[in-house]
Tab-separated table of C-alpha atoms in Angstrom:
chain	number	residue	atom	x	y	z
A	1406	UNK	CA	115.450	24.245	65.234
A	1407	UNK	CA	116.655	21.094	66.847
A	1408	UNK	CA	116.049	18.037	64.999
A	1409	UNK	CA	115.091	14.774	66.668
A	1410	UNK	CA	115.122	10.372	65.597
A	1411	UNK	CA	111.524	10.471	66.166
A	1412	UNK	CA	109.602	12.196	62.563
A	1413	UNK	CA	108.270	15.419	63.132
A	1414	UNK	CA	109.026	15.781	66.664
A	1415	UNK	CA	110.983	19.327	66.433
A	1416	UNK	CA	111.604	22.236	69.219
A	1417	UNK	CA	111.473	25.482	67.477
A	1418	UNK	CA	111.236	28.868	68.591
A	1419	UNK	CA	109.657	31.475	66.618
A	1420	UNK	CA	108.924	33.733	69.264
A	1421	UNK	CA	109.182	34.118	73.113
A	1422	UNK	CA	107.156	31.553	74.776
A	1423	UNK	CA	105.877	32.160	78.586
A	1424	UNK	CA	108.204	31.034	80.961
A	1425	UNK	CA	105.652	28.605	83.131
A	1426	UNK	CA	106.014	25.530	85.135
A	1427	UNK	CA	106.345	23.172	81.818
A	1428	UNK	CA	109.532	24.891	80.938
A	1429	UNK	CA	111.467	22.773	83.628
A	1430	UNK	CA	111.024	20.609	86.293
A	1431	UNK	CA	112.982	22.674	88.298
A	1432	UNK	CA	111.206	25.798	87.637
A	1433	UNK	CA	108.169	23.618	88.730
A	1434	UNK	CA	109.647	22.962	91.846
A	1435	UNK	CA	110.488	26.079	92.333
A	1436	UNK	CA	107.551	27.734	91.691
A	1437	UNK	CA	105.657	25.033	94.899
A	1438	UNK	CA	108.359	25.716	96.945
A	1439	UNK	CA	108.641	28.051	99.898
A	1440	UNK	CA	109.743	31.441	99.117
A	1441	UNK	CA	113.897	31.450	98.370
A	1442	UNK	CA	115.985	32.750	100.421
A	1443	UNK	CA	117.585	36.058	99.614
A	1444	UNK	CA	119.892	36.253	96.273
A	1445	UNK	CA	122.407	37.713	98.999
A	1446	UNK	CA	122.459	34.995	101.307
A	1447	UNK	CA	122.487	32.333	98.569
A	1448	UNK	CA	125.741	30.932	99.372
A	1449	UNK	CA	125.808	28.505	96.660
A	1450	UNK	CA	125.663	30.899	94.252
A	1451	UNK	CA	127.910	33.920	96.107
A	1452	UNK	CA	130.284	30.953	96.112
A	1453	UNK	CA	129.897	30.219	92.672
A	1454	UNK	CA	130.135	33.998	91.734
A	1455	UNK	CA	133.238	34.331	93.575
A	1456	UNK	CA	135.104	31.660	91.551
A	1457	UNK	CA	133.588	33.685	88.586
A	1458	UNK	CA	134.674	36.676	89.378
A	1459	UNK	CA	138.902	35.309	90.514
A	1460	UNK	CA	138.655	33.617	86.587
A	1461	UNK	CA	136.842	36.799	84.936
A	1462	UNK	CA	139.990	38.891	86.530
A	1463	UNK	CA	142.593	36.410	86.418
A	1464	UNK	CA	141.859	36.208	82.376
A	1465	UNK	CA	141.617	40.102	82.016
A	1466	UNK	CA	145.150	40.481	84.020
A	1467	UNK	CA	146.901	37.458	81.460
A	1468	UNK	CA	145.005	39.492	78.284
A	1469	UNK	CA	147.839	42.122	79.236
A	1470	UNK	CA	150.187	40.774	80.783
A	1471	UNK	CA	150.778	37.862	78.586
A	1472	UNK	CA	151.771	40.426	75.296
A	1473	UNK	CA	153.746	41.978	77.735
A	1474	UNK	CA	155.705	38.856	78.159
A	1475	UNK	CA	155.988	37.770	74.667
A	1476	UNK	CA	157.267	41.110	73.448
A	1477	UNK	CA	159.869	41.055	76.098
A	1478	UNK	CA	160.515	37.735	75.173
A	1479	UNK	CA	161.006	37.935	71.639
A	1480	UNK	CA	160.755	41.657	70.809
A	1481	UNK	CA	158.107	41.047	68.116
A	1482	UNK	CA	154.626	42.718	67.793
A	1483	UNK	CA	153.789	40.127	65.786
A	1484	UNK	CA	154.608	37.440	68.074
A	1485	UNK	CA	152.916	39.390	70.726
A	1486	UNK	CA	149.543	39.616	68.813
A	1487	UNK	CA	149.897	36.261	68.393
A	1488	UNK	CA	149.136	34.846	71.559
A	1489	UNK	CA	145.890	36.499	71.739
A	1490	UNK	CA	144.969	35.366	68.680
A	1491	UNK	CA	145.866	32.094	69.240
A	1492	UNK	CA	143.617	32.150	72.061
A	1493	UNK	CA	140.534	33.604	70.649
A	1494	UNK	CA	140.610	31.295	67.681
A	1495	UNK	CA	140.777	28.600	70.008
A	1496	UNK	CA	138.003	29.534	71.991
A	1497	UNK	CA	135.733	29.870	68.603
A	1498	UNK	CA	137.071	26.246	66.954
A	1499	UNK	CA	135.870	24.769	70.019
A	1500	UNK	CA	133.225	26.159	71.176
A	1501	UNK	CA	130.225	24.263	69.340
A	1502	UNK	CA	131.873	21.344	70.916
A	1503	UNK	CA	131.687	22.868	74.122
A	1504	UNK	CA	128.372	23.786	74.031
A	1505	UNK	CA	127.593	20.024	73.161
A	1506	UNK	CA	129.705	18.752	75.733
A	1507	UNK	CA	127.699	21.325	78.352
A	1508	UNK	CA	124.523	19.095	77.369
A	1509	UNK	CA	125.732	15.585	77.142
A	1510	UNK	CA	128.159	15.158	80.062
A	1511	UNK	CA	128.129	15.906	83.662
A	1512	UNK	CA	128.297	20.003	83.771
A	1513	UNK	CA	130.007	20.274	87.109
A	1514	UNK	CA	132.731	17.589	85.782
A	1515	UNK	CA	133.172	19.850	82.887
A	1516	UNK	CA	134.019	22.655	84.967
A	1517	UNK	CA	136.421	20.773	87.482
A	1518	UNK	CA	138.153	20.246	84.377
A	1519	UNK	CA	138.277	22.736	82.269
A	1520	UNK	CA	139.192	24.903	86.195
A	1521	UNK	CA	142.217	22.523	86.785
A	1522	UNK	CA	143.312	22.624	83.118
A	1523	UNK	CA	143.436	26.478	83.483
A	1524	UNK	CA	145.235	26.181	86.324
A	1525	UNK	CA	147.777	23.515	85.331
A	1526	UNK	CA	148.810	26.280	82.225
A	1527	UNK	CA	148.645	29.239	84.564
A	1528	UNK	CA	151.228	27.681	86.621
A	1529	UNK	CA	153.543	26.271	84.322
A	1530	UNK	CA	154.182	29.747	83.060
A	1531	UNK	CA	156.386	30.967	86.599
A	1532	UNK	CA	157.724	27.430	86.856
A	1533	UNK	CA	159.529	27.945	83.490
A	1534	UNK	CA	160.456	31.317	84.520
A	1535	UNK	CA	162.175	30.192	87.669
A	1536	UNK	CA	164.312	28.130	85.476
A	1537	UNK	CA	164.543	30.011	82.673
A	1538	UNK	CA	163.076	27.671	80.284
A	1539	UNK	CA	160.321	30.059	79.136
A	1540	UNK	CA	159.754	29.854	75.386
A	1541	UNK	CA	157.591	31.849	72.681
A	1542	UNK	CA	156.098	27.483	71.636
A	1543	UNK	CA	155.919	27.241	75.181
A	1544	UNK	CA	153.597	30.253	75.444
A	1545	UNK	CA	151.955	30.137	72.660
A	1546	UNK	CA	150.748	26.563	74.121
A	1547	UNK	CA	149.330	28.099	76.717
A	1548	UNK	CA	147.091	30.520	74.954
A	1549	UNK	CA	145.374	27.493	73.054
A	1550	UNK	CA	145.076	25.756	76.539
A	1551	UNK	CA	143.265	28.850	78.339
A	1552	UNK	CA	141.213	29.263	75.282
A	1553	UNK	CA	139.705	25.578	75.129
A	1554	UNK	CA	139.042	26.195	78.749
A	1555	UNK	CA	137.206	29.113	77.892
A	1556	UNK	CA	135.207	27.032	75.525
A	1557	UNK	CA	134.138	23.997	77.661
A	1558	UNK	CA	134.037	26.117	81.000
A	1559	UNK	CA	132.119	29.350	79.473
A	1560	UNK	CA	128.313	27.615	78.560
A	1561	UNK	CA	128.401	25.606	81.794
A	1562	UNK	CA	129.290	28.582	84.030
A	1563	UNK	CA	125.810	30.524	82.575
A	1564	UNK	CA	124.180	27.205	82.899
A	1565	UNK	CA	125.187	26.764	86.808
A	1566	UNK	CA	124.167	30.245	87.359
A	1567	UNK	CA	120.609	29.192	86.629
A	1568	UNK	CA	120.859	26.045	88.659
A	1569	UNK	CA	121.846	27.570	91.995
A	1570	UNK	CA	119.106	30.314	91.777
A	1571	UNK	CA	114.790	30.609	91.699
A	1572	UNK	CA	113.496	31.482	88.652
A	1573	UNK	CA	112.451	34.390	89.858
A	1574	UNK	CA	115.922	35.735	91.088
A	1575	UNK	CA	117.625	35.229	87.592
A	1576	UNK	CA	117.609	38.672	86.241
A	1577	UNK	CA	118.616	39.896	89.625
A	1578	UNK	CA	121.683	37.362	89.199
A	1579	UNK	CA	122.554	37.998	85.886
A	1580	UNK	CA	122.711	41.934	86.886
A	1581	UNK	CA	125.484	40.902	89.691
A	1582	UNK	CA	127.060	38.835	87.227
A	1583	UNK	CA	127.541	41.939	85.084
A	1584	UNK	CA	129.327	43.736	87.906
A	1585	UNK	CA	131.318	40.962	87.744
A	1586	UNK	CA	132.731	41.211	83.992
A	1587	UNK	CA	132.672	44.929	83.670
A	1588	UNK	CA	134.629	45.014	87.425
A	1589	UNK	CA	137.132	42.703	85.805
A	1590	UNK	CA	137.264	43.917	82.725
A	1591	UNK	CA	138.098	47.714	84.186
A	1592	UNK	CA	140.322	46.439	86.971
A	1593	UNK	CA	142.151	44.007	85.111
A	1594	UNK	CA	144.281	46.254	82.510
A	1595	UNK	CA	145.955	48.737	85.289
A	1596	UNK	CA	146.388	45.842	87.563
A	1597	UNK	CA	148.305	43.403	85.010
A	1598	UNK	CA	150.540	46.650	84.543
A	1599	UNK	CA	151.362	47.392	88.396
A	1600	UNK	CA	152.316	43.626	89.142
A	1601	UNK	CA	154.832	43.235	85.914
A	1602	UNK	CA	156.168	46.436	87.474
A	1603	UNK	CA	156.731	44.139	90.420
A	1604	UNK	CA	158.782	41.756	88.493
A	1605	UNK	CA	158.222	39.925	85.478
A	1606	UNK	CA	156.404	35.887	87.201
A	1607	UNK	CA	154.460	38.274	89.402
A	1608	UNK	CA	151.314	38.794	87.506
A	1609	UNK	CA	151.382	35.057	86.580
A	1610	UNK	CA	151.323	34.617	89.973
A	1611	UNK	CA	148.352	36.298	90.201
A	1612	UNK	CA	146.661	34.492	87.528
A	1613	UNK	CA	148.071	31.128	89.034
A	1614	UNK	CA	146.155	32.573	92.129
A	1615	UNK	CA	142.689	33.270	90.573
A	1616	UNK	CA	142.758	29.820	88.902
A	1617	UNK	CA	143.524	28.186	92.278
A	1618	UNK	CA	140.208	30.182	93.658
A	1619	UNK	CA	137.802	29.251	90.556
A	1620	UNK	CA	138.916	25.796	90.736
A	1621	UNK	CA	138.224	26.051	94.703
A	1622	UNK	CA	134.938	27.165	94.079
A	1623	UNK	CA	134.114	24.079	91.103
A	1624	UNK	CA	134.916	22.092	93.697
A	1625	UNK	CA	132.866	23.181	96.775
A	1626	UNK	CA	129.797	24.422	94.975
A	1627	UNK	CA	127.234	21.662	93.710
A	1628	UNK	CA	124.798	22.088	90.961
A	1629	UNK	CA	123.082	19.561	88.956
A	1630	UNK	CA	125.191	18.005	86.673
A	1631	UNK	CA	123.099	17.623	83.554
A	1632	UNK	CA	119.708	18.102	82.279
A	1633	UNK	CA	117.367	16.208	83.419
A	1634	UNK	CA	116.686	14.712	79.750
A	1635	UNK	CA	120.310	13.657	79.015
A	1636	UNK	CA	121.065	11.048	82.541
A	1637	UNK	CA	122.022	8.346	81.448
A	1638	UNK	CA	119.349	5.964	82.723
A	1639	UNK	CA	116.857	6.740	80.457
A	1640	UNK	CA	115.726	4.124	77.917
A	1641	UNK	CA	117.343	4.124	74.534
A	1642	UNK	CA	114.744	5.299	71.823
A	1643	UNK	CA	112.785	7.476	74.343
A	1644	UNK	CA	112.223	11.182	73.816
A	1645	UNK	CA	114.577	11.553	76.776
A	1646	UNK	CA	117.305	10.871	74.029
A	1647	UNK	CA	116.629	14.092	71.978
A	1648	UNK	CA	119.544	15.892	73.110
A	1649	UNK	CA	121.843	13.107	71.365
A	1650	UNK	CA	120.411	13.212	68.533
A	1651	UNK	CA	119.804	16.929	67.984
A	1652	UNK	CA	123.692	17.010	67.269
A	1653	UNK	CA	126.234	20.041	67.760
A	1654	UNK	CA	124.824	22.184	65.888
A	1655	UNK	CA	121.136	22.045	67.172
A	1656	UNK	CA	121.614	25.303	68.614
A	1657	UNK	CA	122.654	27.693	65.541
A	1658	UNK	CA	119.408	25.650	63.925
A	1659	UNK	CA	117.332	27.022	66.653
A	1660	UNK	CA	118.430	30.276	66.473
A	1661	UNK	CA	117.903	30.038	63.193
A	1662	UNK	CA	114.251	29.257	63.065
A	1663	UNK	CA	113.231	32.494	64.909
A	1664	UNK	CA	113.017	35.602	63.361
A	1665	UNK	CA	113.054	37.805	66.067
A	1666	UNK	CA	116.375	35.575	67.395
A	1667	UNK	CA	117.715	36.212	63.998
A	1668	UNK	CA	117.124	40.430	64.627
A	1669	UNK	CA	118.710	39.930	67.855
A	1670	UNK	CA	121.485	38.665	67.395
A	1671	UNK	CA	122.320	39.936	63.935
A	1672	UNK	CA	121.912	43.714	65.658
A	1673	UNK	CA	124.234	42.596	68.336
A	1674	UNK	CA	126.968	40.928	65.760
A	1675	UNK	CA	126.679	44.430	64.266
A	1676	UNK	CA	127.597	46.229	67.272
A	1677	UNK	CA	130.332	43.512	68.637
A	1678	UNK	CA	131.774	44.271	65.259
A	1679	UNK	CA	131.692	48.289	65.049
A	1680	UNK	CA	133.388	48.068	69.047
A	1681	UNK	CA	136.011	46.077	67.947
A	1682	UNK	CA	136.659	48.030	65.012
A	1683	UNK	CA	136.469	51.692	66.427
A	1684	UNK	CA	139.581	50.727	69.204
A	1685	UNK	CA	142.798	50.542	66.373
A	1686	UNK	CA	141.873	53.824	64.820
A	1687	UNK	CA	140.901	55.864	68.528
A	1688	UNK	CA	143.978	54.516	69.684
A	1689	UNK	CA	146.399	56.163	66.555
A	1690	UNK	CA	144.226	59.426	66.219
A	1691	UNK	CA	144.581	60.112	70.162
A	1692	UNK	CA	148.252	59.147	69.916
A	1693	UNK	CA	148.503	61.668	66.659
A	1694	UNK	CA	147.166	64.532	69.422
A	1695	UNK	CA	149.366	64.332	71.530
A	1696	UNK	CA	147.803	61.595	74.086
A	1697	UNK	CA	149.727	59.211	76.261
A	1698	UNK	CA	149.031	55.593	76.532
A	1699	UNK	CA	147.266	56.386	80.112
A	1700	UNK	CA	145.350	58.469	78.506
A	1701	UNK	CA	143.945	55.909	75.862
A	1702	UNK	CA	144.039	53.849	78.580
A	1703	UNK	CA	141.329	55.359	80.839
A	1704	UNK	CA	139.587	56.874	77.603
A	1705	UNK	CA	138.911	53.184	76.188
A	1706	UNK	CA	137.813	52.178	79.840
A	1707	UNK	CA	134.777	53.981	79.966
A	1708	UNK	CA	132.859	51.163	78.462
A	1709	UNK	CA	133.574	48.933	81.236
A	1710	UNK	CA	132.600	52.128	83.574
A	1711	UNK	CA	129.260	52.733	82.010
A	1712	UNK	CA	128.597	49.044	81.963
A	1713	UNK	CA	129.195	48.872	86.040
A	1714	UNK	CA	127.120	51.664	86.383
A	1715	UNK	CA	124.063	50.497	83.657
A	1716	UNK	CA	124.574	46.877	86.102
A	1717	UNK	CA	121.579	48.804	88.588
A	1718	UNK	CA	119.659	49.861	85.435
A	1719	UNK	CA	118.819	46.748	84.381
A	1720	UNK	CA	115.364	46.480	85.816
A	1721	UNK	CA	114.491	49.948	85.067
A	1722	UNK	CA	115.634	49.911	81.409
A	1723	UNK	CA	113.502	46.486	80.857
A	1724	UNK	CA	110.467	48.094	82.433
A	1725	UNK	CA	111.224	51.052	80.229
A	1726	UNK	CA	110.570	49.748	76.818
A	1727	UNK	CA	110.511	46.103	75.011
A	1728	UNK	CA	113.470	44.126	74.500
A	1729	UNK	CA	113.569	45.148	70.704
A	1730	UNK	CA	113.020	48.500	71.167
A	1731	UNK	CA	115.837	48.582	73.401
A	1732	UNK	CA	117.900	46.810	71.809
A	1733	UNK	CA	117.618	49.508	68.683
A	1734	UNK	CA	118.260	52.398	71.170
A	1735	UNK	CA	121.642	50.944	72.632
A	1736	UNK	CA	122.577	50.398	69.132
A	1737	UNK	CA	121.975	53.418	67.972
A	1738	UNK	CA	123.342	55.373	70.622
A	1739	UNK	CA	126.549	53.624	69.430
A	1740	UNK	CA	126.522	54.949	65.911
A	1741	UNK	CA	128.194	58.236	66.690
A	1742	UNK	CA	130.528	56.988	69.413
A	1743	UNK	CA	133.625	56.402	66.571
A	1744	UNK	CA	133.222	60.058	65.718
A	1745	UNK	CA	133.801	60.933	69.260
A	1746	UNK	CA	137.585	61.303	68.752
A	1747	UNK	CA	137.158	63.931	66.100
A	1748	UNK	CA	135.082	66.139	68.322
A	1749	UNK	CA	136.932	68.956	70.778
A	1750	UNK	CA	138.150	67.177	74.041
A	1751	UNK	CA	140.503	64.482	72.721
A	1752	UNK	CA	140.348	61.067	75.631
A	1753	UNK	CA	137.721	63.008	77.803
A	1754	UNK	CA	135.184	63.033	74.466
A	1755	UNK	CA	135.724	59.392	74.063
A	1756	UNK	CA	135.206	58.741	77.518
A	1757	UNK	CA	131.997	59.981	77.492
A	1758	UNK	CA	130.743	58.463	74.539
A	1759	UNK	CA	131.496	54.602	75.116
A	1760	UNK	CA	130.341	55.392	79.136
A	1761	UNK	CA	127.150	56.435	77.374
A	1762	UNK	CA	127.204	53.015	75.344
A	1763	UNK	CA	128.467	51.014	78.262
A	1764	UNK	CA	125.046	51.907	80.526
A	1765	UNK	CA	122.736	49.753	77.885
A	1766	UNK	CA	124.969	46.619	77.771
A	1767	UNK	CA	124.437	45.207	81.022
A	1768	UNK	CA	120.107	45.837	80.209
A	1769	UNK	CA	121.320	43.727	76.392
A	1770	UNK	CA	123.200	41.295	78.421
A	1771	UNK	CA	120.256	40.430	80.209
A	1772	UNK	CA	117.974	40.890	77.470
A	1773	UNK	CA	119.129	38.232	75.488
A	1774	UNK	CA	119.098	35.598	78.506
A	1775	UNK	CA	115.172	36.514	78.605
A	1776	UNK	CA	114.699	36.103	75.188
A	1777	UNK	CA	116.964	33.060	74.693
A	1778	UNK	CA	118.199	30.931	77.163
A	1779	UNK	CA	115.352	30.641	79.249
A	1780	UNK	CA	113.117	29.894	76.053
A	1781	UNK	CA	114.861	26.330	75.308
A	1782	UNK	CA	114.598	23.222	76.919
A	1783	UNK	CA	117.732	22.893	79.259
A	1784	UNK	CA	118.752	19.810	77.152
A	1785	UNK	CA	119.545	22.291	74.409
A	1786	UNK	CA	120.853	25.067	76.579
A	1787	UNK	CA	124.228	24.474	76.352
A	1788	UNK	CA	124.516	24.317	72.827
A	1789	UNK	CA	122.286	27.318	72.228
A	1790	UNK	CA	124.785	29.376	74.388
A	1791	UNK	CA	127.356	28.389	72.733
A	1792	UNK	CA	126.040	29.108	69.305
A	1793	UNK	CA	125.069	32.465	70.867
A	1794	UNK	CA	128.614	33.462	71.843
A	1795	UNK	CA	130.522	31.949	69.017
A	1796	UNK	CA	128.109	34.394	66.787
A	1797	UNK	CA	128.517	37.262	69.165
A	1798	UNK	CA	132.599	36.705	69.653
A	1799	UNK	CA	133.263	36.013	65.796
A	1800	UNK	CA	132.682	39.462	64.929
A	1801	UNK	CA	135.661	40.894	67.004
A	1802	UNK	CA	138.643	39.450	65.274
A	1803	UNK	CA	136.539	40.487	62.056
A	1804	UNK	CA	136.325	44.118	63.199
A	1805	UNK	CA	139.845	44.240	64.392
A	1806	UNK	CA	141.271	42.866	61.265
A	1807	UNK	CA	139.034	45.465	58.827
A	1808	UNK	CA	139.921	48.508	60.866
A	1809	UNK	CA	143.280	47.428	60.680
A	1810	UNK	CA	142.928	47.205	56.581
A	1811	UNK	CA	140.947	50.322	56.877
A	1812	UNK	CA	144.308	52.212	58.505
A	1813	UNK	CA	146.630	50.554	55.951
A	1814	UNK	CA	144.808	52.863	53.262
A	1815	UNK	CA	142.985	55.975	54.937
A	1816	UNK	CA	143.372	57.828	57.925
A	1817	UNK	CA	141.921	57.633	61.238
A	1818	UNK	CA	139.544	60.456	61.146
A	1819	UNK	CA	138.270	58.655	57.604
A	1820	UNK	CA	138.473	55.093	58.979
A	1821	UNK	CA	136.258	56.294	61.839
A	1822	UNK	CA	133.810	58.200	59.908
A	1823	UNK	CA	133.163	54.760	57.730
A	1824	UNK	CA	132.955	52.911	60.292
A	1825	UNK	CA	129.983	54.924	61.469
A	1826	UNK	CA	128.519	55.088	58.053
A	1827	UNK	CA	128.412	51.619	57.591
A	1828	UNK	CA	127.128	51.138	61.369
A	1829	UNK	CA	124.043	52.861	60.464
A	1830	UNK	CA	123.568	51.212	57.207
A	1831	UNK	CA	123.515	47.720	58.919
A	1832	UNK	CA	121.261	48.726	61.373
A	1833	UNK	CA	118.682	50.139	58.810
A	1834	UNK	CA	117.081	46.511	57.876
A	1835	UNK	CA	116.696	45.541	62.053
A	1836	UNK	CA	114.814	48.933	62.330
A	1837	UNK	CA	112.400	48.485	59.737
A	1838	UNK	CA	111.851	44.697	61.007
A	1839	UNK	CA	108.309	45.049	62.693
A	1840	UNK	CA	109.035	41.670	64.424
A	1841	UNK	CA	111.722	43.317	66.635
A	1842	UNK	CA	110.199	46.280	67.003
A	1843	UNK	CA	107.321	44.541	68.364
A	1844	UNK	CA	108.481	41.805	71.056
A	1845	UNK	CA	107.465	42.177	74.083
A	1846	UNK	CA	109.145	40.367	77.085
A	1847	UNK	CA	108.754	36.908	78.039
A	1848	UNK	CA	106.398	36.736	80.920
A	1849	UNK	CA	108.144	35.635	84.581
A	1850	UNK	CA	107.779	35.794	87.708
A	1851	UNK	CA	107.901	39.018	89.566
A	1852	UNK	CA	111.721	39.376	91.122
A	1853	UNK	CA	112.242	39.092	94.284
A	1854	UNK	CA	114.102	41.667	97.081
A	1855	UNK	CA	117.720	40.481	97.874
């Protein structure tokens, strides 16, 4: 819910609501219009998705490489972990703010920003290398810069996705965007670990690179800047002003006035959890038989394999079944994915099971930007994304820390097996909900053929 000055004027969202004309006034447009032009020959948005895809692998080659540095820096795990911790809780302090900022200031501004900020940490990183001034404060600096950059630049990169494409091409967008994380997200790891074989300033190179490219690509691309409720020559005291007054936190109070957004995204905070959980105890049980770090390396990467392939299964998945019905199948089809390692066939076993698990995210991915983010005004879009993710993200570090507690008194094979258990025990109330086993699919336009 998303309060307002004027009394009893309230956006709320309870359930799905058609996606027609009213929504936006650039949907209306849109649906007048001529036919669009091909997703494929939309070079504002290939241009756009291009600057995505340099930051999306730029930040998975730094999420390696950066440890790497730090521990050869200082020799400490600890100090190591840090920086990626330092990062992530960054990223979570700021991102309500972000999510505000998305809606109140000029989006493409934000991005030029947030782009050149990322850049301007990314480089100072081989500067102080070259002259050996490199320190752990130093570093550590940087991880809180590239994770407030994460938190202003994250909601308005979703939000210019929608502005550079029809209506009816979203889901066909959002499906190329997936090849886009999962690509990074498997390419990333090996290719942080073949440039530090290179020499040590070489993958920050690289990331210096990317951050030159997504900046590049704030630059040249133009979307609209802000909602069309939130310019600033609207008169004070008008409705146009709800966006002001619906504060930071208008999105978590939307989400929180739907039921079937409260399933959703409780089911996916579940599983966000369990994944981050299951990786500390699969790494030390494969290690305890005998399997080398490329092996856990490749094993844990068939996630990010099954997601590139589930990318084309998006369509046929949604056509499949509803969006809560599917939603309880991908969730449940990760329930016995921790007990994978305990099975016969050591890193091939786990392979298979988080490929399996990796073909429904993509089809959850876009799921929740049907049910969601095309169901609030675009006023309140930013903040409602970043609610979203700061929801969705906050589970990780939870998961990571309670397997790690889990470890300190049981072994692997027991950690794993709880993990499971309590898995299924979670999911047991969303099953039983009849509102998400019910919901059908926001109506749309059909999509069109790239």
């Amino acid at each position: 819910m998303a309060g307002n000055s004027a009394a009893g004027n309230r956006t709320t969202v309870d359930e799905p609501r058609p996606i027609t004309a009213a929504n936006t006034a650039a949907e209306a447009e849109a649906e007048t219009a001529a036919p669009p032009v091909p997703l494929r020959r939309n070079l504002r948005f290939q241009a756009l998705w291009a600057g995505q895809a340099a930051a999306s692998l730029g930040m998975r080659v730094g999420d390696t490489a950066f440890p790497l540095l730090v521990l050869a820096l200082t020799g400490s795990s600890t100090a190591a972990g840090a920086f990626g911790a330092v990062q992530m809780i960054t990223t979570l302090l700021l991102g309500i703010h972000g999510g505000a900022v998305a809606d109140r200031l000029d989006r493409r501004r934000v991005l030029i920003t947030s782009d050149a900020a990322r850049l301007l940490a990314a480089t100072s990183v081989p500067v102080a290398m070259a002259f050996d001034r490199l320190t752990l404060p130093h570093l550590l600096l940087v991880a809180a810069a590239i994770g407030a950059t994460m938190a202003y630049s994250g909601p308005v990169r979703m939000l210019a996705v929608r502005s550079v494409v029809a209506p009816e091409q979203l889901a066909q967008a959002l499906a190329q965007d997936e090849a886009r994380l999962n690509g990074a997200a498997l390419a990333g790891p090996p290719l942080a670990g073949f440039l530090y074989g290179l020499g040590g300033a070489v993958p920050f190179l690289g990331t210096t690179f990317t951050s030159l490219l997504a900046l590049v690509s704030a630059l040249v691309v133009r979307f609209p800047g802000r909602p069309a409720d939130a310019r600033p020559n609207h008169e004070p005291g008008t409705a146009e002003q709800q966006p002001e007054s619906g504060g930071a936190l208008a999105g978590f109070r939307l989400l929180a006035a739907s039921p079937l957004l409260r399933s959703v995204l409780g089911v996916l905070l579940v599983v966000n959890l369990a994944g981050a959980a299951l990786v500390l105890p699969v790494m030390v049980l494969l290690r305890e038989q005998g399997t080398g770090s490329g092996g856990i390396g490749l094993a844990l990467a068939g996630e990010a394999v099954g997601a590139l392939a589930g990318a084309v299964l998006v369509s046929r998945l949604h056509r499949m079944a509803g969006p809560g019905a599917l939603l309880l199948v991908v969730a449940w089809a990760t329930v016995p994915v921790p007990l994978a390692p305990l099975l016969p066939g050591g890193a091939v076993t786990v392979f298979a099971g988080l490929f399996v698990v990796g073909l429904g995210l993509p089809s959850l991915r876009v799921m929740l930007d049907l049910l969601v983010f095309r169901q609030v005004p675009d006023e309140l879009r930013g903040r409602v994304i970043a609610a979203t993710m700061t929801l969705l993200t906050a589970g990780m570090p939870a998961g990571t820390l309670g397997s790690g507690l889990l470890l300190d008194h049981f072994s692997p094979s027991v950690a794993l097996a709880g993990i499971t258990a309590l898995l299924a025990v979670a999911l047991l109330p969303a099953t039983a909900s009849r509102t998400l086993r019910r919901a059908v699919w926001p109506t749309a336009p059909a999509p069109s053929q790239a």
